[in-house]
mmCIF file of C-alpha atoms in Angstrom:
data_model
loop_
_atom_site.group_PDB
_atom_site.id
_atom_site.type_symbol
_atom_site.label_atom_id
_atom_site.label_comp_id
_atom_site.label_asym_id
_atom_site.label_seq_id
_atom_site.Cartn_x
_atom_site.Cartn_y
_atom_site.Cartn_z
ATOM 1 C CA UNK S 1 -46.813 231.050 128.882
ATOM 2 C CA UNK S 2 -43.455 229.887 128.716
ATOM 3 C CA UNK S 3 -42.489 227.172 126.594
ATOM 4 C CA UNK S 4 -41.761 224.565 129.318
ATOM 5 C CA UNK S 5 -44.933 225.449 130.455
ATOM 6 C CA UNK S 6 -46.484 225.053 126.987
ATOM 7 C CA UNK S 7 -44.910 221.561 126.539
ATOM 8 C CA UNK S 8 -46.246 220.319 130.134
ATOM 9 C CA UNK S 9 -49.507 221.211 128.914
ATOM 10 C CA UNK S 10 -49.352 219.548 125.986
ATOM 11 C CA UNK S 11 -48.286 216.365 127.396
ATOM 12 C CA UNK S 12 -50.758 216.594 130.208
ATOM 13 C CA UNK S 13 -53.409 216.677 127.147
ATOM 14 C CA UNK S 14 -51.928 214.057 125.432
ATOM 15 C CA UNK S 15 -52.193 211.803 128.504
ATOM 16 C CA UNK S 16 -55.808 212.823 129.144
ATOM 17 C CA UNK S 17 -56.537 211.896 125.224
ATOM 18 C CA UNK S 18 -54.907 208.522 125.437
ATOM 19 C CA UNK S 19 -56.643 207.539 128.813
ATOM 20 C CA UNK S 20 -59.978 208.410 127.117
ATOM 21 C CA UNK S 21 -59.079 206.421 124.250
ATOM 22 C CA UNK S 22 -58.229 203.590 126.502
ATOM 23 C CA UNK S 23 -61.427 203.069 128.367
ATOM 24 C CA UNK S 24 -63.270 203.523 124.741
ATOM 25 C CA UNK S 25 -61.093 200.585 123.619
ATOM 26 C CA UNK S 26 -62.124 198.651 127.259
ATOM 27 C CA UNK S 27 -65.813 199.728 126.634
ATOM 28 C CA UNK S 28 -65.768 198.371 122.993
ATOM 29 C CA UNK S 29 -64.312 195.082 124.619
ATOM 30 C CA UNK S 30 -60.665 195.597 123.781
ATOM 31 C CA UNK S 31 -58.867 195.932 127.304
ATOM 32 C CA UNK S 32 -55.746 194.324 125.886
ATOM 33 C CA UNK S 33 -55.141 196.502 123.594
ATOM 34 C CA UNK S 34 -55.823 199.363 125.738
ATOM 35 C CA UNK S 35 -53.069 197.702 128.532
ATOM 36 C CA UNK S 36 -50.449 197.544 125.638
ATOM 37 C CA UNK S 37 -50.674 201.098 124.571
ATOM 38 C CA UNK S 38 -50.969 202.728 128.082
ATOM 39 C CA UNK S 39 -48.397 201.019 129.685
ATOM 40 C CA UNK S 40 -46.094 201.852 127.074
ATOM 41 C CA UNK S 41 -46.731 205.478 127.055
ATOM 42 C CA UNK S 42 -46.825 205.801 131.027
ATOM 43 C CA UNK S 43 -43.178 203.902 131.289
ATOM 44 C CA UNK S 44 -42.100 206.549 128.562
ATOM 45 C CA UNK S 45 -43.292 209.138 131.225
ATOM 46 C CA UNK S 46 -42.056 207.971 134.515
ATOM 47 C CA UNK S 47 -39.694 209.996 136.309
ATOM 48 C CA UNK S 48 -38.760 207.982 139.555
ATOM 49 C CA UNK S 49 -39.352 209.746 143.305
ATOM 50 C CA UNK S 50 -41.920 212.360 141.129
ATOM 51 C CA UNK S 51 -45.224 212.617 142.486
ATOM 52 C CA UNK S 52 -47.704 211.656 139.260
ATOM 53 C CA UNK S 53 -50.216 214.565 138.896
ATOM 54 C CA UNK S 54 -53.720 213.901 137.597
ATOM 55 C CA UNK S 55 -53.158 213.214 133.743
ATOM 56 C CA UNK S 56 -50.661 210.208 134.489
ATOM 57 C CA UNK S 57 -53.132 208.915 137.307
ATOM 58 C CA UNK S 58 -55.800 208.835 134.715
ATOM 59 C CA UNK S 59 -54.130 207.129 132.441
ATOM 60 C CA UNK S 60 -52.766 204.703 135.014
ATOM 61 C CA UNK S 61 -56.283 204.559 136.428
ATOM 62 C CA UNK S 62 -57.586 203.074 132.728
ATOM 63 C CA UNK S 63 -54.688 200.227 132.583
ATOM 64 C CA UNK S 64 -55.986 198.769 136.186
ATOM 65 C CA UNK S 65 -59.417 198.784 134.467
ATOM 66 C CA UNK S 66 -57.976 196.585 131.988
ATOM 67 C CA UNK S 67 -56.322 194.653 134.311
ATOM 68 C CA UNK S 68 -59.324 194.124 136.348
ATOM 69 C CA UNK S 69 -61.205 192.950 132.964
ATOM 70 C CA UNK S 70 -59.036 190.426 131.934
ATOM 71 C CA UNK S 71 -59.257 188.607 135.000
ATOM 72 C CA UNK S 72 -56.293 189.720 136.305
ATOM 73 C CA UNK S 73 -56.964 191.407 140.032
ATOM 74 C CA UNK S 74 -53.618 190.930 141.764
ATOM 75 C CA UNK S 75 -52.304 192.909 138.935
ATOM 76 C CA UNK S 76 -55.165 195.444 139.049
ATOM 77 C CA UNK S 77 -54.664 195.563 142.726
ATOM 78 C CA UNK S 78 -50.893 196.567 142.296
ATOM 79 C CA UNK S 79 -51.418 199.339 139.798
ATOM 80 C CA UNK S 80 -54.610 200.995 141.824
ATOM 81 C CA UNK S 81 -52.414 201.096 145.130
ATOM 82 C CA UNK S 82 -49.526 202.915 143.182
ATOM 83 C CA UNK S 83 -51.740 205.378 141.812
ATOM 84 C CA UNK S 84 -53.673 205.801 145.034
ATOM 85 C CA UNK S 85 -50.449 206.343 146.963
ATOM 86 C CA UNK S 86 -49.973 209.304 144.293
ATOM 87 C CA UNK S 87 -53.362 210.935 144.261
ATOM 88 C CA UNK S 88 -53.564 210.786 148.318
ATOM 89 C CA UNK S 89 -49.699 212.808 148.443
ATOM 90 C CA UNK S 90 -51.458 214.953 145.428
ATOM 91 C CA UNK S 91 -54.244 215.636 147.360
ATOM 92 C CA UNK S 92 -57.032 215.237 144.850
ATOM 93 C CA UNK S 93 -60.143 214.021 146.708
ATOM 94 C CA UNK S 94 -61.987 213.088 143.695
ATOM 95 C CA UNK S 95 -59.223 210.761 142.188
ATOM 96 C CA UNK S 96 -58.518 209.313 145.556
ATOM 97 C CA UNK S 97 -62.218 208.218 145.725
ATOM 98 C CA UNK S 98 -62.175 206.546 142.697
ATOM 99 C CA UNK S 99 -59.019 204.679 142.822
ATOM 100 C CA UNK S 100 -60.260 203.570 146.286
ATOM 101 C CA UNK S 101 -63.141 202.167 144.618
ATOM 102 C CA UNK S 102 -61.397 200.505 141.629
ATOM 103 C CA UNK S 103 -59.600 198.519 144.666
ATOM 104 C CA UNK S 104 -62.251 197.730 146.539
ATOM 105 C CA UNK S 105 -63.568 196.242 142.948
ATOM 106 C CA UNK S 106 -60.067 194.119 142.701
ATOM 107 C CA UNK S 107 -60.118 193.230 145.948
ATOM 108 C CA UNK S 108 -63.678 191.534 145.825
ATOM 109 C CA UNK S 109 -62.224 189.968 142.704
ATOM 110 C CA UNK S 110 -59.251 188.608 144.430
ATOM 111 C CA UNK S 111 -61.574 187.084 147.136
ATOM 112 C CA UNK S 112 -60.287 189.698 149.593
ATOM 113 C CA UNK S 113 -63.378 190.560 151.190
ATOM 114 C CA UNK S 114 -62.548 191.636 154.509
ATOM 115 C CA UNK S 115 -59.784 193.905 152.953
ATOM 116 C CA UNK S 116 -62.617 194.975 150.645
ATOM 117 C CA UNK S 117 -65.460 196.195 153.356
ATOM 118 C CA UNK S 118 -62.452 198.366 155.251
ATOM 119 C CA UNK S 119 -61.497 200.285 152.256
ATOM 120 C CA UNK S 120 -65.152 200.820 151.126
ATOM 121 C CA UNK S 121 -66.236 202.011 154.468
ATOM 122 C CA UNK S 122 -63.922 204.631 153.659
ATOM 123 C CA UNK S 123 -65.616 205.661 150.845
ATOM 124 C CA UNK S 124 -69.279 206.122 152.805
ATOM 125 C CA UNK S 125 -68.436 207.625 155.856
ATOM 126 C CA UNK S 126 -70.420 210.493 156.784
ATOM 127 C CA UNK S 127 -67.376 213.193 156.586
ATOM 128 C CA UNK S 128 -67.628 212.633 152.777
ATOM 129 C CA UNK S 129 -70.915 213.740 152.651
ATOM 130 C CA UNK S 130 -70.159 216.883 155.030
ATOM 131 C CA UNK S 131 -67.189 217.971 153.035
ATOM 132 C CA UNK S 132 -69.917 218.416 149.713
ATOM 133 C CA UNK S 133 -68.782 214.711 147.998
ATOM 134 C CA UNK S 134 -72.538 213.531 148.246
ATOM 135 C CA UNK S 135 -72.726 211.806 145.151
ATOM 136 C CA UNK S 136 -69.034 210.179 145.922
ATOM 137 C CA UNK S 137 -70.904 209.581 149.567
ATOM 138 C CA UNK S 138 -73.711 207.259 148.107
ATOM 139 C CA UNK S 139 -71.340 205.673 145.440
ATOM 140 C CA UNK S 140 -69.249 204.351 148.697
ATOM 141 C CA UNK S 141 -73.008 203.273 149.873
ATOM 142 C CA UNK S 142 -73.798 201.659 146.728
ATOM 143 C CA UNK S 143 -70.304 199.743 146.339
ATOM 144 C CA UNK S 144 -71.067 198.348 150.643
ATOM 145 C CA UNK S 145 -74.218 197.001 149.308
ATOM 146 C CA UNK S 146 -72.845 195.300 146.425
ATOM 147 C CA UNK S 147 -70.267 193.510 148.586
ATOM 148 C CA UNK S 148 -72.555 192.890 151.482
ATOM 149 C CA UNK S 149 -74.467 190.690 148.693
ATOM 150 C CA UNK S 150 -71.255 189.114 147.498
ATOM 151 C CA UNK S 151 -70.280 187.842 150.959
ATOM 152 C CA UNK S 152 -73.541 185.930 151.555
ATOM 153 C CA UNK S 153 -75.544 189.041 153.325
ATOM 154 C CA UNK S 154 -78.301 189.316 150.590
ATOM 155 C CA UNK S 155 -81.371 189.876 152.784
ATOM 156 C CA UNK S 156 -78.918 192.780 154.537
ATOM 157 C CA UNK S 157 -78.162 194.296 151.395
ATOM 158 C CA UNK S 158 -81.733 194.635 150.233
ATOM 159 C CA UNK S 159 -82.501 196.222 153.670
ATOM 160 C CA UNK S 160 -79.317 198.540 153.445
ATOM 161 C CA UNK S 161 -80.589 199.267 149.653
ATOM 162 C CA UNK S 162 -84.438 199.973 151.256
ATOM 163 C CA UNK S 163 -82.869 202.663 153.520
ATOM 164 C CA UNK S 164 -80.619 204.259 151.666
ATOM 165 C CA UNK S 165 -82.784 205.211 148.264
ATOM 166 C CA UNK S 166 -85.128 207.593 149.853
ATOM 167 C CA UNK S 167 -82.351 209.856 151.318
ATOM 168 C CA UNK S 168 -80.486 209.085 147.840
ATOM 169 C CA UNK S 169 -83.476 210.043 145.876
ATOM 170 C CA UNK S 170 -84.056 213.203 147.693
ATOM 171 C CA UNK S 171 -80.539 214.400 147.783
ATOM 172 C CA UNK S 172 -79.893 213.758 143.960
ATOM 173 C CA UNK S 173 -83.641 213.240 142.337
ATOM 174 C CA UNK S 174 -85.258 210.598 141.027
ATOM 175 C CA UNK S 175 -83.835 210.152 137.847
ATOM 176 C CA UNK S 176 -79.903 210.617 138.775
ATOM 177 C CA UNK S 177 -78.075 207.677 137.322
ATOM 178 C CA UNK S 178 -77.073 206.700 140.752
ATOM 179 C CA UNK S 179 -80.612 206.340 141.980
ATOM 180 C CA UNK S 180 -81.423 204.342 139.045
ATOM 181 C CA UNK S 181 -78.538 201.975 139.387
ATOM 182 C CA UNK S 182 -79.404 201.427 143.069
ATOM 183 C CA UNK S 183 -82.846 200.519 142.202
ATOM 184 C CA UNK S 184 -81.906 198.101 139.456
ATOM 185 C CA UNK S 185 -79.369 196.415 141.736
ATOM 186 C CA UNK S 186 -81.954 196.015 144.599
ATOM 187 C CA UNK S 187 -84.502 194.676 142.163
ATOM 188 C CA UNK S 188 -81.968 192.178 141.049
ATOM 189 C CA UNK S 189 -81.714 191.199 144.691
ATOM 190 C CA UNK S 190 -85.317 190.938 145.388
ATOM 191 C CA UNK S 191 -85.725 188.483 142.379
ATOM 192 C CA UNK S 192 -82.988 186.475 143.995
ATOM 193 C CA UNK S 193 -85.014 186.395 146.589
ATOM 194 C CA UNK S 194 -88.017 185.266 144.755
ATOM 195 C CA UNK S 195 -90.123 188.479 145.297
ATOM 196 C CA UNK S 196 -90.512 188.656 141.346
ATOM 197 C CA UNK S 197 -93.489 190.840 141.572
ATOM 198 C CA UNK S 198 -91.658 193.858 143.256
ATOM 199 C CA UNK S 199 -88.160 193.485 141.068
ATOM 200 C CA UNK S 200 -90.224 193.311 137.818
ATOM 201 C CA UNK S 201 -92.312 196.741 138.503
ATOM 202 C CA UNK S 202 -88.862 198.592 139.604
ATOM 203 C CA UNK S 203 -86.810 197.466 136.535
ATOM 204 C CA UNK S 204 -89.739 197.975 134.157
ATOM 205 C CA UNK S 205 -89.805 201.658 135.756
ATOM 206 C CA UNK S 206 -86.256 202.091 135.074
ATOM 207 C CA UNK S 207 -86.122 201.205 131.530
ATOM 208 C CA UNK S 208 -88.843 203.609 130.789
ATOM 209 C CA UNK S 209 -86.933 206.297 132.576
ATOM 210 C CA UNK S 210 -83.616 205.268 131.022
ATOM 211 C CA UNK S 211 -85.148 204.974 127.600
ATOM 212 C CA UNK S 212 -83.869 208.620 126.186
ATOM 213 C CA UNK S 213 -80.889 208.924 127.971
ATOM 214 C CA UNK S 214 -79.093 205.972 127.453
ATOM 215 C CA UNK S 215 -77.863 206.837 124.262
ATOM 216 C CA UNK S 216 -76.282 210.161 125.426
ATOM 217 C CA UNK S 217 -75.283 209.056 129.187
ATOM 218 C CA UNK S 218 -72.896 206.066 129.829
ATOM 219 C CA UNK S 219 -73.847 205.815 133.346
ATOM 220 C CA UNK S 220 -78.021 205.968 132.216
ATOM 221 C CA UNK S 221 -76.765 203.031 129.928
ATOM 222 C CA UNK S 222 -75.457 200.914 132.703
ATOM 223 C CA UNK S 223 -78.546 201.690 135.041
ATOM 224 C CA UNK S 224 -80.416 200.750 131.721
ATOM 225 C CA UNK S 225 -78.244 197.536 131.194
ATOM 226 C CA UNK S 226 -78.688 196.556 134.831
ATOM 227 C CA UNK S 227 -82.578 196.871 134.738
ATOM 228 C CA UNK S 228 -82.615 194.984 131.351
ATOM 229 C CA UNK S 229 -80.676 191.928 132.756
ATOM 230 C CA UNK S 230 -82.178 192.141 136.257
ATOM 231 C CA UNK S 231 -85.857 191.976 134.488
ATOM 232 C CA UNK S 232 -84.925 189.167 132.300
ATOM 233 C CA UNK S 233 -83.541 187.260 134.856
ATOM 234 C CA UNK S 234 -86.687 187.997 136.864
ATOM 235 C CA UNK S 235 -88.959 186.733 133.638
ATOM 236 C CA UNK S 236 -87.011 183.666 133.434
ATOM 237 C CA UNK S 237 -86.579 182.314 136.904
ATOM 238 C CA UNK S 238 -90.356 182.908 137.247
ATOM 239 C CA UNK S 239 -91.502 180.974 134.075
ATOM 240 C CA UNK S 240 -91.519 183.266 131.739
ATOM 241 C CA UNK S 241 -88.523 182.644 129.694
ATOM 242 C CA UNK S 242 -89.984 183.740 125.956
ATOM 243 C CA UNK S 243 -90.811 187.193 127.875
ATOM 244 C CA UNK S 244 -87.313 187.225 128.906
ATOM 245 C CA UNK S 245 -86.018 186.929 125.306
ATOM 246 C CA UNK S 246 -88.358 189.830 124.141
ATOM 247 C CA UNK S 247 -86.993 191.670 126.959
ATOM 248 C CA UNK S 248 -83.326 191.868 125.727
ATOM 249 C CA UNK S 249 -83.260 190.790 122.397
ATOM 250 C CA UNK S 250 -83.465 194.188 121.073
ATOM 251 C CA UNK S 251 -81.452 195.931 123.543
ATOM 252 C CA UNK S 252 -78.841 193.188 122.437
ATOM 253 C CA UNK S 253 -78.945 193.862 118.983
ATOM 254 C CA UNK S 254 -78.429 197.386 119.632
ATOM 255 C CA UNK S 255 -75.597 197.243 121.970
ATOM 256 C CA UNK S 256 -73.490 195.074 119.244
ATOM 257 C CA UNK S 257 -74.131 197.494 116.610
ATOM 258 C CA UNK S 258 -73.258 200.713 118.892
ATOM 259 C CA UNK S 259 -70.385 199.036 121.275
ATOM 260 C CA UNK S 260 -69.045 195.938 119.683
ATOM 261 C CA UNK S 261 -69.885 192.271 119.688
ATOM 262 C CA UNK S 262 -67.597 191.618 122.808
ATOM 263 C CA UNK S 263 -68.638 195.211 124.413
ATOM 264 C CA UNK S 264 -69.380 195.558 128.166
ATOM 265 C CA UNK S 265 -72.763 196.676 127.097
ATOM 266 C CA UNK S 266 -73.367 193.289 125.029
ATOM 267 C CA UNK S 267 -72.187 190.663 126.762
ATOM 268 C CA UNK S 268 -74.055 190.932 130.246
ATOM 269 C CA UNK S 269 -77.151 191.133 127.820
ATOM 270 C CA UNK S 270 -76.241 187.875 125.867
ATOM 271 C CA UNK S 271 -75.996 186.009 128.869
ATOM 272 C CA UNK S 272 -79.516 187.045 129.905
ATOM 273 C CA UNK S 273 -80.825 185.841 126.361
ATOM 274 C CA UNK S 274 -78.799 182.609 126.333
ATOM 275 C CA UNK S 275 -80.515 181.560 129.697
ATOM 276 C CA UNK S 276 -83.769 182.612 128.432
ATOM 277 C CA UNK S 277 -83.442 179.985 125.580
ATOM 278 C CA UNK S 278 -82.076 177.466 127.546
ATOM 279 C CA UNK S 279 -85.786 178.282 129.401
ATOM 280 C CA UNK S 280 -87.202 177.584 126.345
ATOM 281 C CA UNK S 281 -85.163 174.225 125.489
ATOM 282 C CA UNK S 282 -83.362 176.130 122.643
ATOM 283 C CA UNK S 283 -79.865 174.672 123.923
ATOM 284 C CA UNK S 284 -78.342 174.971 120.447
ATOM 285 C CA UNK S 285 -79.057 178.655 120.105
ATOM 286 C CA UNK S 286 -78.004 179.218 123.492
ATOM 287 C CA UNK S 287 -74.805 177.367 123.214
ATOM 288 C CA UNK S 288 -73.995 179.183 120.188
ATOM 289 C CA UNK S 289 -74.262 182.451 122.437
ATOM 290 C CA UNK S 290 -72.662 181.316 124.985
ATOM 291 C CA UNK S 291 -69.836 180.471 122.482
ATOM 292 C CA UNK S 292 -69.557 184.586 121.585
ATOM 293 C CA UNK S 293 -67.290 185.645 124.267
ATOM 294 C CA UNK S 294 -64.319 187.615 124.461
ATOM 295 C CA UNK S 295 -61.101 186.003 125.131
ATOM 296 C CA UNK S 296 -60.482 188.070 128.137
ATOM 297 C CA UNK S 297 -62.605 186.607 130.749
ATOM 298 C CA UNK S 298 -66.354 187.508 131.534
ATOM 299 C CA UNK S 299 -68.638 190.033 133.086
ATOM 300 C CA UNK S 300 -70.706 188.321 135.196
ATOM 301 C CA UNK S 301 -69.223 185.716 137.636
ATOM 302 C CA UNK S 302 -69.517 181.925 136.369
ATOM 303 C CA UNK S 303 -72.355 182.815 133.875
ATOM 304 C CA UNK S 304 -70.665 181.792 130.801
ATOM 305 C CA UNK S 305 -69.638 178.380 132.098
ATOM 306 C CA UNK S 306 -72.770 178.245 133.606
ATOM 307 C CA UNK S 307 -74.701 178.669 130.845
ATOM 308 C CA UNK S 308 -72.847 176.359 128.697
ATOM 309 C CA UNK S 309 -73.333 173.631 131.286
ATOM 310 C CA UNK S 310 -77.110 174.103 131.034
ATOM 311 C CA UNK S 311 -76.970 173.968 127.213
ATOM 312 C CA UNK S 312 -74.663 171.287 127.191
ATOM 313 C CA UNK S 313 -76.534 168.944 129.581
ATOM 314 C CA UNK S 314 -79.748 170.234 127.376
ATOM 315 C CA UNK S 315 -78.224 168.934 124.300
ATOM 316 C CA UNK S 316 -77.151 165.427 126.270
ATOM 317 C CA UNK S 317 -73.540 165.800 126.301
ATOM 318 C CA UNK S 318 -73.302 165.464 130.225
ATOM 319 C CA UNK S 319 -69.616 165.098 129.866
ATOM 320 C CA UNK S 320 -68.859 168.652 128.496
ATOM 321 C CA UNK S 321 -71.595 169.946 130.708
ATOM 322 C CA UNK S 322 -69.829 168.880 133.386
ATOM 323 C CA UNK S 323 -66.428 170.448 132.683
ATOM 324 C CA UNK S 324 -68.343 173.548 132.245
ATOM 325 C CA UNK S 325 -70.206 173.795 135.516
ATOM 326 C CA UNK S 326 -66.823 172.627 137.341
ATOM 327 C CA UNK S 327 -65.304 175.845 135.448
ATOM 328 C CA UNK S 328 -68.039 177.895 136.408
ATOM 329 C CA UNK S 329 -68.016 176.787 140.157
ATOM 330 C CA UNK S 330 -64.178 177.346 140.311
ATOM 331 C CA UNK S 331 -64.915 180.684 139.287
ATOM 332 C CA UNK S 332 -67.388 181.657 141.601
ATOM 333 C CA UNK S 333 -66.719 180.173 144.911
ATOM 334 C CA UNK S 334 -63.107 182.163 144.831
ATOM 335 C CA UNK S 335 -65.800 185.732 145.120
ATOM 336 C CA UNK S 336 -68.771 184.757 146.096
ATOM 337 C CA UNK S 337 -69.986 183.300 149.737
ATOM 338 C CA UNK S 338 -71.110 179.571 149.798
ATOM 339 C CA UNK S 339 -74.773 180.717 150.230
ATOM 340 C CA UNK S 340 -74.637 183.048 146.994
ATOM 341 C CA UNK S 341 -77.202 182.195 144.652
ATOM 342 C CA UNK S 342 -75.021 181.832 141.963
ATOM 343 C CA UNK S 343 -73.069 179.295 143.806
ATOM 344 C CA UNK S 344 -75.978 177.082 145.026
ATOM 345 C CA UNK S 345 -77.619 177.045 141.347
ATOM 346 C CA UNK S 346 -74.146 175.889 139.540
ATOM 347 C CA UNK S 347 -73.665 173.087 142.489
ATOM 348 C CA UNK S 348 -77.337 172.339 141.776
ATOM 349 C CA UNK S 349 -76.530 171.778 137.898
ATOM 350 C CA UNK S 350 -73.679 169.583 138.912
ATOM 351 C CA UNK S 351 -75.610 167.401 141.071
ATOM 352 C CA UNK S 352 -78.198 166.942 138.341
ATOM 353 C CA UNK S 353 -75.441 166.406 135.711
ATOM 354 C CA UNK S 354 -73.649 163.549 138.189
ATOM 355 C CA UNK S 355 -76.944 162.424 139.190
ATOM 356 C CA UNK S 356 -76.252 162.570 142.877
ATOM 357 C CA UNK S 357 -79.306 162.561 144.905
ATOM 358 C CA UNK S 358 -77.412 162.743 148.225
ATOM 359 C CA UNK S 359 -76.203 166.186 147.025
ATOM 360 C CA UNK S 360 -79.373 167.377 145.736
ATOM 361 C CA UNK S 361 -81.166 166.456 148.754
ATOM 362 C CA UNK S 362 -78.161 168.506 150.708
ATOM 363 C CA UNK S 363 -78.754 171.150 148.293
ATOM 364 C CA UNK S 364 -82.653 171.659 148.813
ATOM 365 C CA UNK S 365 -81.806 171.902 152.105
ATOM 366 C CA UNK S 366 -79.386 174.680 151.406
ATOM 367 C CA UNK S 367 -81.797 176.687 149.199
ATOM 368 C CA UNK S 368 -84.517 176.394 152.071
ATOM 369 C CA UNK S 369 -82.292 177.366 154.655
ATOM 370 C CA UNK S 370 -81.110 180.390 152.737
ATOM 371 C CA UNK S 371 -84.115 181.826 150.240
ATOM 372 C CA UNK S 372 -86.818 180.117 151.774
ATOM 373 C CA UNK S 373 -88.592 176.580 151.298
ATOM 374 C CA UNK S 374 -91.219 178.166 148.830
ATOM 375 C CA UNK S 375 -88.269 179.565 146.402
ATOM 376 C CA UNK S 376 -88.301 178.482 142.729
ATOM 377 C CA UNK S 377 -84.726 177.068 143.286
ATOM 378 C CA UNK S 378 -85.855 174.840 146.511
ATOM 379 C CA UNK S 379 -88.985 173.371 144.918
ATOM 380 C CA UNK S 380 -86.636 172.677 141.915
ATOM 381 C CA UNK S 381 -83.856 170.916 143.987
ATOM 382 C CA UNK S 382 -86.671 168.862 145.550
ATOM 383 C CA UNK S 383 -88.672 167.666 142.289
ATOM 384 C CA UNK S 384 -85.210 166.824 141.061
ATOM 385 C CA UNK S 385 -84.838 164.341 143.616
#
């Protein structure tokens, strides 16, 4: 190996290493630090007119992830599009898939749902499976189903989950992380529709399967977290908040100890615990949890402000609660359909805070239209009148 080639390989190893460090910073709740460091490194290596190779693109992808998680989807879009253009010219199918997947997430966060759907359908066409990229094919379908959910097609998303899971399980195996993530997503959607028994059973099964793998594989950890938060939601919404608290409290403590208080593992579990505490009228504790929030954004759309609103209202601080709920609604309506469960829930909280029977009457009708007359949220809206 010549000196020049040796220098090039060393530089590549450095970029890979820094990209991994950047992702570790993001996972532990420091995306701003990861972005600053990697942006400076990339600028020092950029060559105008040069097609960037995998190490540069991996580092650039981490920057895009950091921008997405700091609630800057338009910056993330620019970063993803630049990296995707290089990856397509470099002809790296796996990296092209990953970057297009990131692009879909950024488009969804920016509220550009039609563009996101067009991009995601490129990920899940049959040709990907025929070329041997079977995991990519199913990941594309998983992301498409998530987008269907975001855009108000919840029942369609559940149907798509149900249709693809047998094929996905046959292809990848019942304990593959993607199968488990898809099952957890479907369970959450079933719980949103009020089908609590099936959702609870599926979540419990996923939690049991992932118990010994979650500490070793981040994909398994993601599946476990999704199942735990879906289970807590299911228990809280079906009137069992004490069980919901028990289901997530120890998992939250483990996540905080292993990955940090503001990590991507801890924050969704903390919101789940907070809503379980609200369900028990332990408003001071719920508000304290809500205020443990990274300054760089949230993991669940509107959940931070919604949790604060419900806790503040329970404490009799109606004006503060209204302000928090308004923030939650402003965040949710840019990313979710008007019929989305979270949007209707936030609007219902606002109507209760404002003591607006006309709004509650209209919301009861909307809950019934989209989720059925016997859904718990429909009944709650009717009871508040």
